[in-house]
Amino acid sequence: MVNKRIFVAGHRGMVGSAIVRQLSQCDNVEIITRTRNELDLLNQQAVNDFFANERIDEVYLAAAKVGGIHANNTYPADFIYENLIMECNIIHAAHSNDVQHLLFLGSSCIYPKLAEQPMTEAALLTGTLEETNEPYAIAKIAGIKLCESYNRQYGRDYRSVMPTNLYGENDNFHPDNSHVIPALMRRFHEAKLNNDKEVVVWGTGTPMREFLFVDDMAAASIHVMELDNETYQANTQPMLSHINVGTGVDCTIREMAETMAKVVGFKGDVAFDSTKPDGTPRKLMDVSRLADLGWRYSVNLEDGLTHTYQWFLANQNNFRK
Ligand code: GFB
């Protein structure tokens, strides 16, 4: 059987590398990747030339400009521009070169700041977005609409999954620009080594977040991509095609910080700096559409944090400073 040639855009990122890890276990799959130096996804001509020269059968669009609340708040132009350009280039070039199957990865921040919880896929575009990451959310909503529009106009099978907050191997542990879990893992670890008396956590600790281990996200992505078209179409609508991916369980930032202290082995106090932004108060996703499609998460938060901390200890000398 001829190998299915799969392009994983963003293969060095946390989600892209997890998808590559899992796809490499599959038979009859040839994984195609390009580093940023080999292929600039912001360059439309380069992306089109790549698709024209490579016979690609499927695309996992996991390339994105990502970051936590501080990064989104500090670099809004970068977040909206780079994410819009990358998804437009890849989705249009895939279509222009007759790639029939593509999976677009978005984010749970596409939903309104005060959407009813848990948030179903139908909550999309029903209210104003959280200010701290609105540019990124607009870019991700555009990605969903790009897929739906190419499906409607050209008969493509481009699907979208909306992950909740993710964590795991290969995350970005930058002290300021990272998401909350890697930021706190590094901070608690350094506090333990320094015998600090306390760790300061941003915000009030009251916001609630849902956290999904990235290897679960990769498995869910492959599961959705492998669904036969009839099953996928029966569980989505042409203009409400995206699928939430999460655990359906959330906790406060304070509870997560306390679990982190236990996993890392930090014995000091946890303090909160309410001068830092809280972001959206809650963004728990309704994951029943994906459950109806036969997938549920398997790694709980404490086990996922424990695995990630072991990886962190083994790789901490390679982190971006
Ligand atoms: O992962 P995070 O930065 O982004 O989580 P969001 C922010 C929450 O964690 C806020 C608290 O309530 C912060 O106050 N927090 C506490 C911290 N300590 C820290 C810390 O040291 N670093 C960080 N980063 N947060 C993101 C979006 O929103 O959700 C992204 O900005 C993406 O674009 C991602 O959509 C899924 O969960 O608020």
Short mmCIF file of C-alpha atoms and ligand atoms in Angstrom, two decimals:
data_model
loop_
_atom_site.label_atom_id
_atom_site.label_comp_id
_atom_site.label_asym_id
_atom_site.label_seq_id
_atom_site.Cartn_x
_atom_site.Cartn_y
_atom_site.Cartn_z
CA MET A 1 0.00 0.00 0.00
CA VAL A 2 1.37 3.41 -0.98
CA ASN A 3 2.29 5.55 2.01
CA LYS A 4 -0.06 8.39 2.91
CA ARG A 5 2.15 11.53 2.85
CA ILE A 6 1.19 13.75 5.80
CA PHE A 7 2.54 17.29 6.26
CA VAL A 8 2.66 18.34 9.92
CA ALA A 9 3.00 22.12 9.93
CA GLY A 10 4.54 23.22 13.25
CA HIS A 11 6.19 19.85 13.93
CA ARG A 12 8.68 21.29 16.44
CA GLY A 13 5.99 22.88 18.64
CA MET A 14 4.32 21.18 21.60
CA VAL A 15 1.24 19.96 19.70
CA GLY A 16 2.96 19.36 16.35
CA SER A 17 5.70 17.23 17.92
CA ALA A 18 3.09 15.20 19.85
CA ILE A 19 1.19 14.57 16.59
CA VAL A 20 4.45 13.46 14.90
CA ARG A 21 5.19 11.11 17.85
CA GLN A 22 1.82 9.43 17.41
CA LEU A 23 1.67 9.40 13.61
CA SER A 24 5.10 7.73 13.53
CA GLN A 25 3.46 4.71 15.20
CA CYS A 26 1.04 4.36 12.25
CA ASP A 27 1.66 2.04 9.28
CA ASN A 28 1.74 3.33 5.69
CA VAL A 29 2.35 6.93 6.78
CA GLU A 30 5.18 9.15 5.55
CA ILE A 31 5.50 12.27 7.72
CA ILE A 32 6.66 15.41 5.91
CA THR A 33 8.07 18.26 8.02
CA ARG A 34 9.92 21.51 7.39
CA THR A 35 11.74 23.69 9.91
CA ARG A 36 11.19 27.45 9.92
CA ASN A 37 14.52 27.88 8.09
CA GLU A 38 13.50 25.38 5.42
CA LEU A 39 10.02 26.80 4.84
CA ASP A 40 8.80 30.22 5.98
CA LEU A 41 5.07 29.73 6.48
CA LEU A 42 4.60 33.52 6.34
CA ASN A 43 5.80 33.50 2.71
CA GLN A 44 2.88 32.67 0.41
CA GLN A 45 5.04 31.85 -2.64
CA ALA A 46 7.31 29.56 -0.62
CA VAL A 47 4.32 27.71 0.87
CA ASN A 48 2.71 27.26 -2.56
CA ASP A 49 5.99 26.08 -4.10
CA PHE A 50 6.33 23.54 -1.26
CA PHE A 51 2.87 22.08 -1.89
CA ALA A 52 3.42 22.12 -5.66
CA ASN A 53 6.69 20.19 -5.32
CA GLU A 54 5.62 17.70 -2.65
CA ARG A 55 2.78 15.22 -3.12
CA ILE A 56 0.88 15.86 0.11
CA ASP A 57 -2.19 13.76 0.98
CA GLU A 58 -3.09 15.28 4.38
CA VAL A 59 -2.15 18.32 6.48
CA TYR A 60 -2.14 18.80 10.26
CA LEU A 61 -2.05 22.61 10.67
CA ALA A 62 -0.44 22.84 14.11
CA ALA A 63 1.82 25.80 13.24
CA ALA A 64 0.85 28.95 15.14
CA LYS A 65 2.18 31.92 17.03
CA VAL A 66 1.15 31.00 20.59
CA GLY A 67 1.68 32.32 24.10
CA GLY A 68 0.12 32.97 27.46
CA ILE A 69 -1.86 35.92 28.71
CA HIS A 70 1.16 38.26 29.01
CA ALA A 71 2.48 37.44 25.51
CA ASN A 72 -0.96 37.92 23.94
CA ASN A 73 -1.39 41.21 25.76
CA THR A 74 2.07 42.45 24.74
CA TYR A 75 2.31 41.36 21.09
CA PRO A 76 -1.28 41.56 19.71
CA ALA A 77 -0.17 42.54 16.18
CA ASP A 78 2.20 39.55 15.95
CA PHE A 79 -0.50 37.19 17.18
CA ILE A 80 -3.18 38.28 14.71
CA TYR A 81 -0.89 38.83 11.71
CA GLU A 82 1.25 35.69 11.91
CA ASN A 83 -1.62 33.33 12.67
CA LEU A 84 -3.83 34.77 9.90
CA ILE A 85 -1.02 34.65 7.32
CA MET A 86 0.11 31.10 8.18
CA GLU A 87 -3.39 29.62 8.04
CA CYS A 88 -4.29 31.50 4.83
CA ASN A 89 -1.08 30.40 3.13
CA ILE A 90 -1.37 26.76 4.14
CA ILE A 91 -5.12 26.31 3.59
CA HIS A 92 -5.09 28.07 0.20
CA ALA A 93 -1.97 26.24 -1.00
CA ALA A 94 -3.42 22.91 0.14
CA HIS A 95 -6.56 23.56 -1.89
CA SER A 96 -4.66 24.90 -4.91
CA ASN A 97 -2.58 21.71 -4.95
CA ASP A 98 -5.56 19.41 -4.53
CA VAL A 99 -5.02 18.31 -0.93
CA GLN A 100 -8.42 16.97 0.14
CA HIS A 101 -7.88 16.47 3.89
CA LEU A 102 -6.63 19.01 6.43
CA LEU A 103 -7.01 19.46 10.19
CA PHE A 104 -6.86 23.00 11.60
CA LEU A 105 -5.99 23.47 15.29
CA GLY A 106 -7.60 26.45 16.98
CA SER A 107 -8.11 27.32 20.64
CA SER A 108 -10.78 27.55 23.32
CA CYS A 109 -10.26 31.33 23.45
CA ILE A 110 -12.46 31.62 20.34
CA TYR A 111 -15.51 31.66 22.64
CA PRO A 112 -17.06 34.76 24.24
CA LYS A 113 -15.52 35.90 27.55
CA LEU A 114 -18.75 35.32 29.45
CA ALA A 115 -20.16 32.41 27.46
CA GLU A 116 -22.44 30.05 29.35
CA GLN A 117 -20.34 27.26 30.90
CA PRO A 118 -19.56 24.65 29.76
CA MET A 119 -19.18 26.17 26.29
CA THR A 120 -20.69 24.24 23.39
CA GLU A 121 -19.51 24.71 19.81
CA ALA A 122 -22.69 26.74 19.20
CA ALA A 123 -21.41 29.53 21.52
CA LEU A 124 -19.04 30.69 18.76
CA LEU A 125 -19.64 34.34 17.69
CA THR A 126 -22.41 34.88 20.24
CA GLY A 127 -20.62 37.55 22.29
CA THR A 128 -17.56 39.73 22.88
CA LEU A 129 -14.20 38.04 23.32
CA GLU A 130 -11.73 38.19 26.22
CA GLU A 131 -9.65 41.36 25.62
CA THR A 132 -6.26 39.86 26.49
CA ASN A 133 -6.33 37.41 23.59
CA GLU A 134 -8.93 38.81 21.16
CA PRO A 135 -6.45 39.21 18.24
CA TYR A 136 -5.38 35.57 18.54
CA ALA A 137 -9.00 34.45 18.91
CA ILE A 138 -10.05 36.39 15.78
CA ALA A 139 -7.25 34.69 13.82
CA LYS A 140 -8.35 31.26 15.06
CA ILE A 141 -12.03 31.97 14.25
CA ALA A 142 -10.88 32.98 10.76
CA GLY A 143 -9.13 29.61 10.47
CA ILE A 144 -12.38 27.77 11.19
CA LYS A 145 -14.19 29.93 8.62
CA LEU A 146 -11.44 29.40 6.02
CA CYS A 147 -11.88 25.62 6.35
CA GLU A 148 -15.68 25.84 6.17
CA SER A 149 -15.54 28.18 3.15
CA TYR A 150 -13.19 25.92 1.14
CA ASN A 151 -15.42 22.97 2.03
CA ARG A 152 -18.56 24.80 0.85
CA GLN A 153 -17.08 26.32 -2.34
CA TYR A 154 -14.66 23.58 -3.43
CA GLY A 155 -15.90 20.41 -1.72
CA ARG A 156 -12.83 20.09 0.49
CA ASP A 157 -12.78 18.07 3.73
CA TYR A 158 -11.01 20.57 6.01
CA ARG A 159 -11.78 19.99 9.70
CA SER A 160 -11.19 22.09 12.85
CA VAL A 161 -10.49 21.10 16.45
CA MET A 162 -10.54 23.59 19.36
CA PRO A 163 -8.23 22.51 22.17
CA THR A 164 -8.54 23.75 25.74
CA ASN A 165 -5.36 24.87 27.56
CA LEU A 166 -2.66 22.35 26.72
CA TYR A 167 0.54 21.34 28.51
CA GLY A 168 3.22 18.68 28.21
CA GLU A 169 6.57 17.87 26.60
CA ASN A 170 8.14 20.51 24.36
CA ASP A 171 6.09 23.32 25.87
CA ASN A 172 7.47 26.86 25.96
CA PHE A 173 8.88 27.46 29.46
CA HIS A 174 9.77 31.14 28.93
CA PRO A 175 9.25 32.91 32.31
CA ASP A 176 7.06 35.70 30.88
CA ASN A 177 5.62 34.61 27.50
CA SER A 178 4.58 31.06 28.36
CA HIS A 179 1.23 29.63 29.39
CA VAL A 180 0.45 29.20 33.06
CA ILE A 181 1.46 25.57 33.56
CA PRO A 182 5.01 25.75 32.16
CA ALA A 183 5.50 29.16 33.79
CA LEU A 184 4.58 27.81 37.23
CA MET A 185 6.45 24.52 36.77
CA ARG A 186 9.66 26.45 36.12
CA ARG A 187 8.95 28.96 38.91
CA PHE A 188 8.17 26.30 41.54
CA HIS A 189 11.20 24.26 40.46
CA GLU A 190 13.58 27.23 40.76
CA ALA A 191 12.01 28.18 44.12
CA LYS A 192 12.63 24.64 45.40
CA LEU A 193 16.27 24.71 44.30
CA ASN A 194 16.73 28.17 45.88
CA ASN A 195 14.91 27.21 49.10
CA ASP A 196 12.62 30.22 48.60
CA LYS A 197 9.93 30.75 51.24
CA GLU A 198 7.18 31.56 48.72
CA VAL A 199 6.23 31.52 45.05
CA VAL A 200 4.18 34.36 43.58
CA VAL A 201 1.44 33.33 41.15
CA TRP A 202 -0.11 35.93 38.82
CA GLY A 203 -3.67 37.17 39.29
CA THR A 204 -6.08 36.33 42.10
CA GLY A 205 -5.98 32.56 41.66
CA THR A 206 -9.76 32.50 41.25
CA PRO A 207 -10.07 32.05 37.43
CA MET A 208 -10.84 28.51 36.39
CA ARG A 209 -9.05 26.62 33.63
CA GLU A 210 -9.39 23.24 31.95
CA PHE A 211 -6.06 21.55 31.17
CA LEU A 212 -5.46 18.77 28.63
CA PHE A 213 -2.22 16.77 28.34
CA VAL A 214 -0.77 17.33 24.87
CA ASP A 215 -0.50 13.62 24.02
CA ASP A 216 -4.26 13.36 24.56
CA MET A 217 -4.65 16.35 22.19
CA ALA A 218 -2.55 14.61 19.54
CA ALA A 219 -4.65 11.44 19.87
CA ALA A 220 -7.86 13.45 19.57
CA SER A 221 -6.52 15.25 16.47
CA ILE A 222 -5.71 11.96 14.73
CA HIS A 223 -9.06 10.53 15.83
CA VAL A 224 -10.96 13.45 14.24
CA MET A 225 -8.84 13.35 11.08
CA GLU A 226 -9.45 9.61 10.68
CA LEU A 227 -13.24 9.85 11.03
CA ASP A 228 -15.02 8.84 7.83
CA ASN A 229 -16.69 11.79 6.17
CA GLU A 230 -20.22 10.49 6.78
CA THR A 231 -19.67 10.24 10.56
CA TYR A 232 -17.98 13.65 10.68
CA GLN A 233 -20.74 15.33 8.65
CA ALA A 234 -23.46 13.68 10.78
CA ASN A 235 -22.03 15.25 13.95
CA THR A 236 -21.19 18.75 12.68
CA GLN A 237 -22.84 21.41 10.50
CA PRO A 238 -21.27 23.04 7.39
CA MET A 239 -21.06 26.41 9.18
CA LEU A 240 -20.52 25.03 12.71
CA SER A 241 -17.91 22.45 11.84
CA HIS A 242 -15.40 22.75 14.71
CA ILE A 243 -15.06 20.24 17.53
CA ASN A 244 -14.10 21.04 21.16
CA VAL A 245 -11.25 18.97 22.62
CA GLY A 246 -10.80 18.92 26.39
CA THR A 247 -11.34 16.99 29.60
CA GLY A 248 -14.66 18.59 30.58
CA VAL A 249 -13.10 19.15 34.04
CA ASP A 250 -11.68 22.44 35.35
CA CYS A 251 -10.07 23.84 38.50
CA THR A 252 -9.01 27.22 39.85
CA ILE A 253 -5.54 28.59 39.17
CA ARG A 254 -4.98 28.31 42.94
CA GLU A 255 -5.86 24.59 42.93
CA MET A 256 -3.60 23.99 39.93
CA ALA A 257 -0.74 25.89 41.68
CA GLU A 258 -1.19 23.72 44.78
CA THR A 259 -1.05 20.56 42.65
CA MET A 260 2.05 21.94 40.92
CA ALA A 261 3.77 22.57 44.29
CA LYS A 262 3.04 18.95 45.27
CA VAL A 263 4.31 17.54 41.94
CA VAL A 264 7.50 19.66 42.00
CA GLY A 265 8.05 19.12 45.75
CA PHE A 266 7.99 22.80 46.73
CA LYS A 267 7.19 23.14 50.47
CA GLY A 268 6.91 26.95 50.79
CA ASP A 269 3.92 29.28 50.55
CA VAL A 270 1.94 30.27 47.46
CA ALA A 271 1.14 34.00 47.17
CA PHE A 272 -0.94 35.82 44.51
CA ASP A 273 -0.11 39.08 42.71
CA SER A 274 -3.49 40.61 41.89
CA THR A 275 -1.82 43.42 39.91
CA LYS A 276 -1.34 40.82 37.12
CA PRO A 277 -4.32 40.06 34.80
CA ASP A 278 -6.69 37.17 35.51
CA GLY A 279 -7.95 36.91 31.93
CA THR A 280 -11.27 35.25 31.26
CA PRO A 281 -12.94 34.00 34.48
CA ARG A 282 -13.71 30.53 33.13
CA LYS A 283 -13.56 28.65 29.80
CA LEU A 284 -14.70 25.10 30.40
CA MET A 285 -15.65 23.37 27.18
CA ASP A 286 -18.56 21.05 26.54
CA VAL A 287 -16.83 18.00 25.01
CA SER A 288 -19.93 15.90 24.29
CA ARG A 289 -19.69 16.34 20.47
CA LEU A 290 -16.27 14.63 20.52
CA ALA A 291 -17.49 12.03 23.04
CA ASP A 292 -20.32 11.21 20.63
CA LEU A 293 -17.61 10.78 17.99
CA GLY A 294 -15.89 8.19 20.18
CA TRP A 295 -13.03 10.01 21.95
CA ARG A 296 -12.39 10.92 25.58
CA TYR A 297 -9.24 12.11 27.38
CA SER A 298 -7.14 9.64 29.39
CA VAL A 299 -4.45 11.58 31.34
CA ASN A 300 -5.57 13.48 34.45
CA LEU A 301 -3.88 16.72 35.58
CA GLU A 302 -1.69 15.35 38.38
CA ASP A 303 -0.40 12.45 36.23
CA GLY A 304 0.16 14.80 33.28
CA LEU A 305 2.05 17.30 35.44
CA THR A 306 4.17 14.50 36.91
CA HIS A 307 5.11 13.23 33.44
CA THR A 308 5.82 16.76 32.21
CA TYR A 309 8.01 17.55 35.23
CA GLN A 310 10.12 14.45 34.58
CA TRP A 311 10.56 15.63 30.99
CA PHE A 312 11.35 19.17 32.23
CA LEU A 313 14.11 17.85 34.54
CA ALA A 314 15.67 15.89 31.68
CA ASN A 315 15.55 18.78 29.18
CA GLN A 316 15.80 22.01 31.16
CA ASN A 317 19.24 22.88 29.82
CA ASN A 318 17.78 23.30 26.32
CA PHE A 319 15.10 25.89 27.14
CA ARG A 320 14.81 29.30 25.56
CA LYS A 321 16.08 31.72 28.23
O1 GFB B 1 -2.19 30.01 30.15
P1 GFB B 1 -2.54 31.44 30.45
O2 GFB B 1 -1.44 32.42 30.40
O3 GFB B 1 -3.60 32.03 29.44
O4 GFB B 1 -3.29 31.42 31.87
P2 GFB B 1 -5.20 31.94 29.38
C1 GFB B 1 -3.53 32.63 32.42
C2 GFB B 1 -4.15 32.44 33.78
O5 GFB B 1 -3.15 31.88 34.67
C3 GFB B 1 -4.48 33.83 34.30
C4 GFB B 1 -2.79 32.88 35.64
O6 GFB B 1 -5.54 33.73 35.21
C5 GFB B 1 -3.18 34.21 34.98
O7 GFB B 1 -3.38 35.21 35.98
N1 GFB B 1 -1.35 32.81 35.93
C6 GFB B 1 -0.84 32.71 37.17
C7 GFB B 1 -0.34 32.83 35.04
N2 GFB B 1 0.51 32.72 37.12
C8 GFB B 1 0.84 32.80 35.79
C9 GFB B 1 2.09 32.83 35.12
O8 GFB B 1 3.18 32.83 35.73
N3 GFB B 1 2.05 32.87 33.76
C10 GFB B 1 0.87 32.88 33.07
N4 GFB B 1 0.92 32.89 31.72
N5 GFB B 1 -0.35 32.88 33.68
C11 GFB B 1 -4.63 31.62 26.89
C12 GFB B 1 -4.59 32.54 25.70
O9 GFB B 1 -5.43 32.28 27.87
O10 GFB B 1 -5.28 30.40 26.63
C13 GFB B 1 -3.91 31.83 24.56
O11 GFB B 1 -3.88 33.73 26.05
C14 GFB B 1 -4.54 30.47 24.33
O12 GFB B 1 -4.04 32.62 23.42
C15 GFB B 1 -4.58 29.68 25.61
O13 GFB B 1 -5.83 30.65 23.83
C16 GFB B 1 -5.29 28.36 25.39
O14 GFB B 1 -5.69 30.57 29.68
O15 GFB B 1 -5.77 33.06 30.18
#
